[in-house]
PDB file of C-alpha atoms in Angstrom:
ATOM      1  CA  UNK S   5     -77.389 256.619 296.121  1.00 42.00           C
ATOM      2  CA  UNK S   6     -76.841 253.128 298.138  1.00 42.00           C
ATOM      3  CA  UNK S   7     -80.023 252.020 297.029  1.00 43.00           C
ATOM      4  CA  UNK S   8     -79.790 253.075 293.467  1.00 45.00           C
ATOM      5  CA  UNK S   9     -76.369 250.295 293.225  1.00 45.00           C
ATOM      6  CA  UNK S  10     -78.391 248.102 295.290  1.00 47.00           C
ATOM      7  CA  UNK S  11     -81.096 247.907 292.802  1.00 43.00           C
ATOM      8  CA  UNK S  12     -78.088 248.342 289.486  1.00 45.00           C
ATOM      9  CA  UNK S  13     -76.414 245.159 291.560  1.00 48.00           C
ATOM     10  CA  UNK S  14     -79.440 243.180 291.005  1.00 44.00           C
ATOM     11  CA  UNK S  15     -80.196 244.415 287.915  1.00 44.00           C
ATOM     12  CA  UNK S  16     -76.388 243.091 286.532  1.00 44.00           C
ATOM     13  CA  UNK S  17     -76.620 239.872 288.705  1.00 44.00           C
ATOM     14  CA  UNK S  18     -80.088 238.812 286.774  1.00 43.00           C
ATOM     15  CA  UNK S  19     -78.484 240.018 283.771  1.00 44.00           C
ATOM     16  CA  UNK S  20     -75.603 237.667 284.444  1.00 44.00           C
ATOM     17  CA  UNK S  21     -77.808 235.135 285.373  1.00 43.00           C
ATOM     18  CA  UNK S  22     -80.460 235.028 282.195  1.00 45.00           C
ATOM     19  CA  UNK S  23     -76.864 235.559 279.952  1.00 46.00           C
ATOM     20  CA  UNK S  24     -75.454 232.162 281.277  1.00 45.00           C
ATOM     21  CA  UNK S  25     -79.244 230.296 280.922  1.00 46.00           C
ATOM     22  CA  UNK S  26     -79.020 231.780 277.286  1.00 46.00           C
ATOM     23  CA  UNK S  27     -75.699 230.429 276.233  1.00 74.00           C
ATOM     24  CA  UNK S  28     -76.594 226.566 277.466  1.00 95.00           C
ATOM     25  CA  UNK S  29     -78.089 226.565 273.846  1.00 98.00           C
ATOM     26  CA  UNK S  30     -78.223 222.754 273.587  1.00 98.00           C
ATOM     27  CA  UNK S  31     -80.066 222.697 277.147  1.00 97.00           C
ATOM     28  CA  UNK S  32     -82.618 225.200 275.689  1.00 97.00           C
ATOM     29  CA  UNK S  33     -82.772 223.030 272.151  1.00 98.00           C
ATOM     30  CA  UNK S  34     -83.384 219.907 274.523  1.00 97.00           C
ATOM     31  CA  UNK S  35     -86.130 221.295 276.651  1.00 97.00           C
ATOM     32  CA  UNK S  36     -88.235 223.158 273.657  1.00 97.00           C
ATOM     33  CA  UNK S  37     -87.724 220.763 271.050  1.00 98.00           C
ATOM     34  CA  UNK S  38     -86.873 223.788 268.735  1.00 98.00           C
ATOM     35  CA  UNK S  39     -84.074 225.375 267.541  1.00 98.00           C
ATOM     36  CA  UNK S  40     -84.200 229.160 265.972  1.00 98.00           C
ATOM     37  CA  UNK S  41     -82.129 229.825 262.733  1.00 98.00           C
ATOM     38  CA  UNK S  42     -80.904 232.882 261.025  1.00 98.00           C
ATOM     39  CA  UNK S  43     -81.367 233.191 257.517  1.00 96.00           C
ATOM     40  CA  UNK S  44     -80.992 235.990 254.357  1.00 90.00           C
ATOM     41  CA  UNK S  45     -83.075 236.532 251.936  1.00 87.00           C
ATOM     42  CA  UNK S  46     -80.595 237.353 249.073  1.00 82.00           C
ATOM     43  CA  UNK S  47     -77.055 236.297 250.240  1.00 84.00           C
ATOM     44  CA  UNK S  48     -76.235 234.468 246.952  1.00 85.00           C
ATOM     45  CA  UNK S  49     -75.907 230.591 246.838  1.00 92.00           C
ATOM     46  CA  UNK S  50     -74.682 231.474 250.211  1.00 93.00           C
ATOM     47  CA  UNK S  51     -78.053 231.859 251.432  1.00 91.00           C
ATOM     48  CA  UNK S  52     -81.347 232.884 250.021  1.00 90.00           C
ATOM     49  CA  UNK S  53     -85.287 232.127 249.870  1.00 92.00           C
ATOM     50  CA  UNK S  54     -87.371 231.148 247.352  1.00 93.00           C
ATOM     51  CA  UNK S  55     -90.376 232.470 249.007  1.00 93.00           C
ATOM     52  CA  UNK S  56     -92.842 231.245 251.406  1.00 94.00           C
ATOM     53  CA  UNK S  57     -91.282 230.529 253.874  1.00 94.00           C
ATOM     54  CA  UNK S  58     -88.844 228.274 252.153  1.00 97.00           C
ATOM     55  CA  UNK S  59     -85.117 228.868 252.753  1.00 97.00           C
ATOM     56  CA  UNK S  60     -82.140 227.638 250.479  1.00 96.00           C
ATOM     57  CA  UNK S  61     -78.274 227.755 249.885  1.00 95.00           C
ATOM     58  CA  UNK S  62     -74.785 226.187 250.687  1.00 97.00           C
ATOM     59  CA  UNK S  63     -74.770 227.697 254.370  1.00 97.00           C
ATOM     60  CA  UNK S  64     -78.369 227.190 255.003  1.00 97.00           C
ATOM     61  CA  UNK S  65     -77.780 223.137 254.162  1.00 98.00           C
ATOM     62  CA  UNK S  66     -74.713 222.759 255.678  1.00 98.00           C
ATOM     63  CA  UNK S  67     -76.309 224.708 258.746  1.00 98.00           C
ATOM     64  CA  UNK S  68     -79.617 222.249 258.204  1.00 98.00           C
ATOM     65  CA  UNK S  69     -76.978 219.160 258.618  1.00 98.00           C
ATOM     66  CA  UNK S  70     -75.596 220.579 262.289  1.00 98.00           C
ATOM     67  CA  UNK S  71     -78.655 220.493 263.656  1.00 98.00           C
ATOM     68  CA  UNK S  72     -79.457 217.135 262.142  1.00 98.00           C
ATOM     69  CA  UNK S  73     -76.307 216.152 264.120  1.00 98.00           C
ATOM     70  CA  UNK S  74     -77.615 218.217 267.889  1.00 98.00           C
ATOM     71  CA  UNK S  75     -81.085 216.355 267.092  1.00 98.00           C
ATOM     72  CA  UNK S  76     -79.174 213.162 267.099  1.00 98.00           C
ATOM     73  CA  UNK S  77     -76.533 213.915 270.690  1.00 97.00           C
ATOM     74  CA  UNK S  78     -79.938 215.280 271.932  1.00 98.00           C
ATOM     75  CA  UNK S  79     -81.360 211.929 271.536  1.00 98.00           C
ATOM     76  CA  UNK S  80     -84.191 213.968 269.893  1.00 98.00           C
ATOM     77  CA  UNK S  81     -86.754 211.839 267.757  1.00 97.00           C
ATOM     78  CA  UNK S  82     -88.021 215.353 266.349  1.00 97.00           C
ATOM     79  CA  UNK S  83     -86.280 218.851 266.289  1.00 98.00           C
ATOM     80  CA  UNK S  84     -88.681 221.713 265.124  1.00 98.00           C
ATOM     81  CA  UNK S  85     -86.587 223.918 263.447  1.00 98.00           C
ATOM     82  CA  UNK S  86     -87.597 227.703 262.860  1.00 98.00           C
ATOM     83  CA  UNK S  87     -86.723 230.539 260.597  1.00 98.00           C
ATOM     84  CA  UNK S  88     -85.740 233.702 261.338  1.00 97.00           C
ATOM     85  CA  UNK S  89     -84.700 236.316 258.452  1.00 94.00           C
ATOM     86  CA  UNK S  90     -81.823 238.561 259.342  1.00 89.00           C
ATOM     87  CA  UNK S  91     -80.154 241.562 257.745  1.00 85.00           C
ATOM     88  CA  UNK S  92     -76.364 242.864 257.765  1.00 80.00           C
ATOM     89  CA  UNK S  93     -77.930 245.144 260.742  1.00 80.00           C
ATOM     90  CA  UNK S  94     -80.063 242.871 263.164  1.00 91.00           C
ATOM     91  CA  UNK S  95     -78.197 239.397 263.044  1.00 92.00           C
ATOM     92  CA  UNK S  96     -75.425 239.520 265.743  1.00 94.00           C
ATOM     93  CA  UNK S  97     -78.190 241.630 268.203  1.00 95.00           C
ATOM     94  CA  UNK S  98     -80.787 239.036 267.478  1.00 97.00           C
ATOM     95  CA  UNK S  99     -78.314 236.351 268.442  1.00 98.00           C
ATOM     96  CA  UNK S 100     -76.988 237.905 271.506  1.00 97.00           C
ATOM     97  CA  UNK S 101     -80.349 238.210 272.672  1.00 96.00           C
ATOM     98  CA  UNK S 102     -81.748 234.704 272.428  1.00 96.00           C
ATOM     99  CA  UNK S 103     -83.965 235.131 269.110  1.00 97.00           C
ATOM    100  CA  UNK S 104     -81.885 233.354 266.691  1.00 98.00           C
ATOM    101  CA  UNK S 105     -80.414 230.160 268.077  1.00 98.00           C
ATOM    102  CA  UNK S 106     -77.534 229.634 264.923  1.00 98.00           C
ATOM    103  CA  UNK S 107     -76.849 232.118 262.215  1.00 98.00           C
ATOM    104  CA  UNK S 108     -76.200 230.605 258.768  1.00 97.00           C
ATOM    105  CA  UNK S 109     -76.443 233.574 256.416  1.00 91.00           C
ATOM    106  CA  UNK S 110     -73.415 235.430 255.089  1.00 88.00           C
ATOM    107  CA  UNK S 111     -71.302 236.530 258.196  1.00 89.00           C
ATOM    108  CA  UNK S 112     -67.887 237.179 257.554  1.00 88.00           C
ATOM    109  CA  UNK S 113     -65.616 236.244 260.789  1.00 93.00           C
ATOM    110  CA  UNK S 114     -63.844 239.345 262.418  1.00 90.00           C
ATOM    111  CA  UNK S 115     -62.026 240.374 265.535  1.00 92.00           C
ATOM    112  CA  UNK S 116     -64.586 242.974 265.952  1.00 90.00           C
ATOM    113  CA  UNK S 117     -67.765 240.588 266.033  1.00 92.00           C
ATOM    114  CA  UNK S 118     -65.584 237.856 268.063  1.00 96.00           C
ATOM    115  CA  UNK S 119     -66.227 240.285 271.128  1.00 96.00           C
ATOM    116  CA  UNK S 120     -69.915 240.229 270.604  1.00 97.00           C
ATOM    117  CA  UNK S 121     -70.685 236.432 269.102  1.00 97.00           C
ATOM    118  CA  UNK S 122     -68.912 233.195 268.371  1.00 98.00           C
ATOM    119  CA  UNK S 123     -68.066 231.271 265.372  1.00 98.00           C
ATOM    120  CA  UNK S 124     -67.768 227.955 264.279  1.00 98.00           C
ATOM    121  CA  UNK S 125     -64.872 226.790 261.667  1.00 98.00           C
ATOM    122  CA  UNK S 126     -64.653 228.878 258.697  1.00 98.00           C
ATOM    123  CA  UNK S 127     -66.772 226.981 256.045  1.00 98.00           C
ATOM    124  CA  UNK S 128     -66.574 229.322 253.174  1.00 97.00           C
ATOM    125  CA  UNK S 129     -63.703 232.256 252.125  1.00 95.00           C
ATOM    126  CA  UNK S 130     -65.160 234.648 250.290  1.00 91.00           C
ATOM    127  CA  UNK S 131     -62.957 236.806 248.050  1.00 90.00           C
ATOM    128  CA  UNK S 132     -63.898 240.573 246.797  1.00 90.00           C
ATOM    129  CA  UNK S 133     -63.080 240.417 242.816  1.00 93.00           C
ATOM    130  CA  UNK S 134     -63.991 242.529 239.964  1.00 96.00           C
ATOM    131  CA  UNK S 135     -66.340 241.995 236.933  1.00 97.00           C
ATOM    132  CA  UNK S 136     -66.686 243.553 233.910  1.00 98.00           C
ATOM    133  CA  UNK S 137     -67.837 243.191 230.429  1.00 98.00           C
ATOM    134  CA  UNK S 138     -65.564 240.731 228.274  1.00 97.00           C
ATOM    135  CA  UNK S 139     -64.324 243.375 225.383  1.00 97.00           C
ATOM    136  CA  UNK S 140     -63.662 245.967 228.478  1.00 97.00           C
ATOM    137  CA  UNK S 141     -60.098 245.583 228.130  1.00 97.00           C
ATOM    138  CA  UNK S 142     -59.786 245.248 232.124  1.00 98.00           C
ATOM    139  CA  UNK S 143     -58.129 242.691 233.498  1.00 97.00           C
ATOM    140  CA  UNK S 144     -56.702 243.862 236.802  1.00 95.00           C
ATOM    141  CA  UNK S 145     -56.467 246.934 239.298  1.00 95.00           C
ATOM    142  CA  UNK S 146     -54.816 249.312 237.167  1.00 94.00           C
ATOM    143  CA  UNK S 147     -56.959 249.337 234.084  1.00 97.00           C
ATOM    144  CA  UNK S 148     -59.840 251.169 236.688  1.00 96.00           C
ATOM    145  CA  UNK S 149     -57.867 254.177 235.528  1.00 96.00           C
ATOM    146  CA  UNK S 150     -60.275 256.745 234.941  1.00 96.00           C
ATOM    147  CA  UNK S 151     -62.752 254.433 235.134  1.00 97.00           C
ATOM    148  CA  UNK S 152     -66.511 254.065 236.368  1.00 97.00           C
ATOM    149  CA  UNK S 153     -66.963 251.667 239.091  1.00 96.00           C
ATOM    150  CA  UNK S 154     -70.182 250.224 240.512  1.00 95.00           C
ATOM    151  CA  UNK S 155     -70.738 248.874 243.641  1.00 89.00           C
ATOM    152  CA  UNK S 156     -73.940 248.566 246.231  1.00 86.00           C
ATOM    153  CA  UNK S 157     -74.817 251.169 249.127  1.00 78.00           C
ATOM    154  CA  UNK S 158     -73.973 249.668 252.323  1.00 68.00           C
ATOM    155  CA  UNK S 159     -71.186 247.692 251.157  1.00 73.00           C
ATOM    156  CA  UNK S 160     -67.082 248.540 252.015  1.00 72.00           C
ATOM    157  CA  UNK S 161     -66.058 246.790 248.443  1.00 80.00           C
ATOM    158  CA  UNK S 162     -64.608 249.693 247.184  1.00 82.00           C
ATOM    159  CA  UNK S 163     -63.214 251.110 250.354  1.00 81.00           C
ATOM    160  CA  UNK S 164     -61.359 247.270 250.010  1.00 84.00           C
ATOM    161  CA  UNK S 165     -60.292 248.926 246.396  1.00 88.00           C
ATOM    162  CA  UNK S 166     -59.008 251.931 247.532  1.00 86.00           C
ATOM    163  CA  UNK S 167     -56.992 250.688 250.743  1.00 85.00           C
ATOM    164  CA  UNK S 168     -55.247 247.825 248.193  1.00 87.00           C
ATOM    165  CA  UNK S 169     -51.572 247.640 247.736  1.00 79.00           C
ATOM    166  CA  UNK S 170     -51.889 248.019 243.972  1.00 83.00           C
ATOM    167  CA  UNK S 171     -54.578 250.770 243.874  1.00 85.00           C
ATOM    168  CA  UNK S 172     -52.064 253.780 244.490  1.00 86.00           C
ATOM    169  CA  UNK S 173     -52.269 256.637 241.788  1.00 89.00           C
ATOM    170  CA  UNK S 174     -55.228 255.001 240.363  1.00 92.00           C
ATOM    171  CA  UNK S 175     -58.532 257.150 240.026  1.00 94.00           C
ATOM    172  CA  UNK S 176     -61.657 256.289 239.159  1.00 95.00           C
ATOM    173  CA  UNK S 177     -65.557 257.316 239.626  1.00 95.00           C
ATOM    174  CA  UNK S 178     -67.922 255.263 242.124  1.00 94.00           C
ATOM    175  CA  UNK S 179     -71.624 254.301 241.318  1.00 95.00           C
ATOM    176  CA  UNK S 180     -73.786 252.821 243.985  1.00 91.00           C
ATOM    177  CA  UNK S 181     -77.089 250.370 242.965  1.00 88.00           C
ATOM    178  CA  UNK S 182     -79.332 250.111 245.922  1.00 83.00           C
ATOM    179  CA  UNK S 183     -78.867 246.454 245.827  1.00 82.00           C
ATOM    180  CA  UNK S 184     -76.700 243.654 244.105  1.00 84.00           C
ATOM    181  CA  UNK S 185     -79.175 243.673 241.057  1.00 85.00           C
ATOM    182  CA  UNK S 186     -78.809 247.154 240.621  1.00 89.00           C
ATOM    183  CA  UNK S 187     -75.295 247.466 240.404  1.00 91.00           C
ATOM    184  CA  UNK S 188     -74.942 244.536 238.527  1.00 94.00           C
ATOM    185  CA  UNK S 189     -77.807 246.377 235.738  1.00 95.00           C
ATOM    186  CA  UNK S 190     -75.434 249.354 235.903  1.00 97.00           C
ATOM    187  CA  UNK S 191     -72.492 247.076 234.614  1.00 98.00           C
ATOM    188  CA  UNK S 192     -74.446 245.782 231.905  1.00 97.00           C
ATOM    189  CA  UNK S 193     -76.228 248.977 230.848  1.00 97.00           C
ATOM    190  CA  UNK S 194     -72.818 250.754 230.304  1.00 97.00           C
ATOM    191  CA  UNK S 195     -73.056 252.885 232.657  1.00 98.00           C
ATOM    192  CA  UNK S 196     -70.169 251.475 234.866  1.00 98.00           C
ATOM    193  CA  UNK S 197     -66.986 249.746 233.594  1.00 98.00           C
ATOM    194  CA  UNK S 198     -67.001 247.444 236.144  1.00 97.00           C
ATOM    195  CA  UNK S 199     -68.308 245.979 239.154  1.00 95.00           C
ATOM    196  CA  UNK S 200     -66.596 245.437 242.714  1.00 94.00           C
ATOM    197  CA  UNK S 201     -67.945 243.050 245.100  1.00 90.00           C
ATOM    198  CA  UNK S 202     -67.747 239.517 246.535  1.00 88.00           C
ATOM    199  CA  UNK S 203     -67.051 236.606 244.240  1.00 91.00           C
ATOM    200  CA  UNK S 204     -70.183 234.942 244.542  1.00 89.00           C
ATOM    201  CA  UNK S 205     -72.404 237.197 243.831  1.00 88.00           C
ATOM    202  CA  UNK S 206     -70.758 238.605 240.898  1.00 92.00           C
ATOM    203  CA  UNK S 207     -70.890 235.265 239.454  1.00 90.00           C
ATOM    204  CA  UNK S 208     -74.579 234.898 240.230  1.00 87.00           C
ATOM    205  CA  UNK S 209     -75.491 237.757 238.871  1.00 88.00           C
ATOM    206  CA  UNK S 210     -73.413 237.132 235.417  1.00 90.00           C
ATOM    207  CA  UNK S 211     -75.301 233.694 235.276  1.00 86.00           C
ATOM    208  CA  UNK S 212     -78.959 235.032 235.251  1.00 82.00           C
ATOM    209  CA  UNK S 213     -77.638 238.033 232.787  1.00 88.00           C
ATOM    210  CA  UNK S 214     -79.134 237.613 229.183  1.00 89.00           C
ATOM    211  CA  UNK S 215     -75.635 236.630 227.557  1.00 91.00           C
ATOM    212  CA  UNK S 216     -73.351 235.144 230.966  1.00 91.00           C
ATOM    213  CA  UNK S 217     -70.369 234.763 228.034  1.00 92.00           C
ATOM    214  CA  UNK S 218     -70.272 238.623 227.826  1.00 96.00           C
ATOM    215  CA  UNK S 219     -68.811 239.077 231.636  1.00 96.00           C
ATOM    216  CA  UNK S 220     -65.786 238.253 233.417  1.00 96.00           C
ATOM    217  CA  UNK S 221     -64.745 238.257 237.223  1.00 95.00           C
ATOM    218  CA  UNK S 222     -60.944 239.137 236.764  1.00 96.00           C
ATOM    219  CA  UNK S 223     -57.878 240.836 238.278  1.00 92.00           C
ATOM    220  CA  UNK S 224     -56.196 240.567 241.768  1.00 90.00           C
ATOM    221  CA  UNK S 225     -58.440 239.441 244.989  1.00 90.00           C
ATOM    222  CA  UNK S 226     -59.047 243.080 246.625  1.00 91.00           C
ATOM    223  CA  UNK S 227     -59.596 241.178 250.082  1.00 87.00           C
ATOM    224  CA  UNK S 228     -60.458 237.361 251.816  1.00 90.00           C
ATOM    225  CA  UNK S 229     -63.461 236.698 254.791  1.00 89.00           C
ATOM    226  CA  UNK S 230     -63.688 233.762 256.398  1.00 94.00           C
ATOM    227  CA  UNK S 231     -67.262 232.768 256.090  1.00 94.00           C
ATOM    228  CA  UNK S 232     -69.064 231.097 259.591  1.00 97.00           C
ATOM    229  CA  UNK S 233     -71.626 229.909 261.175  1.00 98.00           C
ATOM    230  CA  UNK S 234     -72.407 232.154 263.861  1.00 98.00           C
ATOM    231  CA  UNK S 235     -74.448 231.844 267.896  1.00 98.00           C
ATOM    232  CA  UNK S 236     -73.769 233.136 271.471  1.00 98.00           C
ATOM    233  CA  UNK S 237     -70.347 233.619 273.561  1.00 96.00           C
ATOM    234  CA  UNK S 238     -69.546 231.355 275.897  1.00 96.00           C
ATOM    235  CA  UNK S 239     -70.973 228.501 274.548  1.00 97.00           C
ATOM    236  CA  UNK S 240     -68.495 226.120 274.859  1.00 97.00           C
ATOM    237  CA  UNK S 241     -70.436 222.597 274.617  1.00 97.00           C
ATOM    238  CA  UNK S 242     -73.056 224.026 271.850  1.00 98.00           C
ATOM    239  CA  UNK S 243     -69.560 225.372 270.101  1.00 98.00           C
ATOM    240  CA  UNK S 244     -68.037 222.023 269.790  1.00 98.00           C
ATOM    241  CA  UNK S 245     -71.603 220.141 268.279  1.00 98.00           C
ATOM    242  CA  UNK S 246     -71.642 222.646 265.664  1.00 98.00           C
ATOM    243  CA  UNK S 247     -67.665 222.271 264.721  1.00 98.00           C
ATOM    244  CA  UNK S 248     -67.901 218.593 265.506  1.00 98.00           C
ATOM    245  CA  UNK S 249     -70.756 218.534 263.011  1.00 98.00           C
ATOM    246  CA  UNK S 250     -69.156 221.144 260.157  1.00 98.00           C
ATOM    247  CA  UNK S 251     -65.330 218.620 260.327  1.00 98.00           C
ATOM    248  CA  UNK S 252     -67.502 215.751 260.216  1.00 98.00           C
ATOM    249  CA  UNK S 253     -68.962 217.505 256.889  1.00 98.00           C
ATOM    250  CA  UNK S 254     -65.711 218.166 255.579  1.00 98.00           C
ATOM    251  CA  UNK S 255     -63.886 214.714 256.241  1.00 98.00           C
ATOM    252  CA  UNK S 256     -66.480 212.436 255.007  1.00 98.00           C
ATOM    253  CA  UNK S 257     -66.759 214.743 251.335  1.00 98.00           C
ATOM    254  CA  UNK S 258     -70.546 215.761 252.284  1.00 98.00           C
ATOM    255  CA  UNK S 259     -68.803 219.559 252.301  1.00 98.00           C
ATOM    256  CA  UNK S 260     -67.665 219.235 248.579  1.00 98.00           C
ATOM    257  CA  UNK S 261     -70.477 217.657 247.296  1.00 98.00           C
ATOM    258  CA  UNK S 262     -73.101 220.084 249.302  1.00 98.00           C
ATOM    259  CA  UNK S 263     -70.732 222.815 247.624  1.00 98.00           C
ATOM    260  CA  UNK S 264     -70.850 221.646 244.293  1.00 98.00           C
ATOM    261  CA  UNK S 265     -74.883 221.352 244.214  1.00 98.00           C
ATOM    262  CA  UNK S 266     -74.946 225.900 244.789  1.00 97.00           C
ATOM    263  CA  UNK S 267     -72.292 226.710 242.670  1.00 96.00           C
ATOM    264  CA  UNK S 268     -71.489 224.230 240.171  1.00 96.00           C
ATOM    265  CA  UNK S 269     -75.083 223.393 239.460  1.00 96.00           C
ATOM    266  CA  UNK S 270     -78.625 224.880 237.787  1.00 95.00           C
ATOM    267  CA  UNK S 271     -80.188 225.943 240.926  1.00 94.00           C
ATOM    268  CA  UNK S 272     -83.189 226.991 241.791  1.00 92.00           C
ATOM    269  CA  UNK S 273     -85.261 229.177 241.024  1.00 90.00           C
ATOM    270  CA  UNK S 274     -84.334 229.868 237.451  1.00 86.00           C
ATOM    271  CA  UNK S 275     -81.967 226.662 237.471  1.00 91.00           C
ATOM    272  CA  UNK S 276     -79.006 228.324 235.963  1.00 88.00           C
ATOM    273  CA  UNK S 277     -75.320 227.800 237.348  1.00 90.00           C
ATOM    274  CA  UNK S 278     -73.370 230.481 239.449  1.00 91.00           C
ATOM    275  CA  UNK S 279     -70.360 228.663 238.187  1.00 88.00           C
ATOM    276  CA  UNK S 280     -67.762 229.782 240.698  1.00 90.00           C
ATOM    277  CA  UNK S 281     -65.404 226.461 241.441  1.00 91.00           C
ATOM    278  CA  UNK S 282     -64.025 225.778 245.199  1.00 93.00           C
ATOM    279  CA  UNK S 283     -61.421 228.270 245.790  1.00 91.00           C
ATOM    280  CA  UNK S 284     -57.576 227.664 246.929  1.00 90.00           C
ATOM    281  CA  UNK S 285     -58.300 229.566 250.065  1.00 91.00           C
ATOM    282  CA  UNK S 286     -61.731 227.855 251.076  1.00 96.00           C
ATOM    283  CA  UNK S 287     -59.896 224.378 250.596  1.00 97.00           C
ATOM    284  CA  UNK S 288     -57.012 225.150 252.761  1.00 96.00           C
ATOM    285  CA  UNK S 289     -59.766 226.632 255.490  1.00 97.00           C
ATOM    286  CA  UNK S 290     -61.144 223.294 254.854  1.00 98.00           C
ATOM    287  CA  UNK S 291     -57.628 221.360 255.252  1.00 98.00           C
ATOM    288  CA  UNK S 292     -57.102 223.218 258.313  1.00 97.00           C
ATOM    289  CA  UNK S 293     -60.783 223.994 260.025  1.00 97.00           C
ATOM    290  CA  UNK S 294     -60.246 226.885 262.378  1.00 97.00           C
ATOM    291  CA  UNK S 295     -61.957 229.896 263.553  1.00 97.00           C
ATOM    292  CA  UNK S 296     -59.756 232.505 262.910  1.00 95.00           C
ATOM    293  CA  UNK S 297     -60.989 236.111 262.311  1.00 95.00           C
ATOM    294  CA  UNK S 298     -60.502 238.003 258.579  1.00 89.00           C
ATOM    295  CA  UNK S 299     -57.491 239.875 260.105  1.00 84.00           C
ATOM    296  CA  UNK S 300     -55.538 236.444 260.140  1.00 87.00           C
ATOM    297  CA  UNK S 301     -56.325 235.736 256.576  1.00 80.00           C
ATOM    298  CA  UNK S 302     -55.422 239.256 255.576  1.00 70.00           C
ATOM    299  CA  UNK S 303     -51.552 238.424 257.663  1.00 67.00           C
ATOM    300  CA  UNK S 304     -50.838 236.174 254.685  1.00 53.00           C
TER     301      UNK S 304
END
């Protein structure tokens, strides 16, 4: 038994130990000349790829623009910077563990993940809306009344419907697509009223539909996530470069204008526009850069 803690003693110490060498990130970007990045592959303007090997979207540029900034305090003259796709179910163990250096996908800040991962300043609030077809006759919570709703396996967008202040004594039927396309097709082929999910990618998906006039995102927000950057606890120093980098972003206007080329503009790669302006609550983030987890936003 003694030597069985001996051994679990020096099993935790060298787990302690290779845990602190893992969280001097900018020591580790220094000494490699390389810096790991997690990406999606279909996260919206948010962040997506348009195939080999090439990786786009508002977070993904705004993340490219940190590390510009680390190359730079490194005193780096080159900074090889490599891709690693993540989904909804590998990215926070593949950044505990040292694979991805800086996560710039589609992470929505909560308490729950804060005990696993850091985050940098909220750079994007993402609000859960509903779409529908134009002549539906919906225009908020209520009118889902015996309704059909659609919605993509996986997701907790209609959970977020249910658990609403204004949802009491309203019933209506779920649908599930096995991806954002799919409910999106069920929407348009009639065979769901309407469509529950995040903002932006209801509004990308209306923009590549044949006729984007015949849609609308309406009714009450069903929920707000702070949208951040995300890489390894206890971090401080690598912490502050990214945040020094993201408020630089914001103050100088480089923030507005990198937002305004996703979702304001034909983008690749059918170069149509997601047309989905700044919202209120990701300028105040903005005003006020902070890390604060969704429950926060959900206190106001």
């Amino acid at each position: 038994m003694k030597k069985a803690v001996q051994v679990s003693l020096v099993a935790l110490a060298a787990a302690l130990v290779a845990a602190g060498a893992q969280a001097d990130t900018l020591k580790k970007i220094k000494e490699s000349g390389s810096v790991t990045m997690g990406v999606r592959e279909s996260s919206g303007a948010l962040a997506y790829t348009l195939g080999d090997g090439k990786y786009v979207g508002f977070h993904t540029e705004v993340c490219t623009k940190v590390l510009a900034d680390i190359q730079k305090q490194l005193g780096l003259a080159k900074l090889d910077i490599k891709y690693q796709p993540v989904t909804s179910q590998n990215r926070i163990p593949l950044v505990q563990n040292g694979t991805v250096d800086i996560e710039c996908g589609s992470t929505t800040n909560n308490a729950t993940r804060q005990k696993d991962v850091a985050f940098a300043v909220t750079t994007y609030v993402e609000e859960v809306r509903i779409a529908t077809k134009a002549n539906s006759g919906i225009n908020s919570i209520k009118d889902l009344n015996g309704k059909t709703i659609a919605t993509t396996t996986g997701t907790t967008s209609v959970q977020t419907l249910r658990k609403h202040e204004r949802a009491g004594g309203v019933d209506f039927k779920e649908v599930f697509g096995k991806d954002h396309a799919d409910s999106f097709l069920l929407l348009e082929s009639g065979r769901a009223d309407a469509f529950v999910m995040d903002g932006q990618i209801l509004a990308g998906n209306i923009s590549k539909s044949k006729n984007p006039a015949d849609y609308r995102i309406v009714g009450e927000v069903l929920s707000v996530e702070p949208i951040a950057i995300m890489f390894r606890k206890d971090d401080p120093a690598f912490k502050k470069a990214v945040d020094d980098s993201i408020i630089a972003q914001i103050k100088s206007g480089e923030m507005a204008k990198t937002y305004d080329k996703w979702f304001m503009q034909p983008i690749p790669p059918s170069n149509t526009k997601v047309g989905l302006p700044l919202s209120e609550a990701t300028k105040a983030a903005w005003a006020n850069p902070n890390d604060k987890p969704m429950e926060d936003y959900a206190k106001k």
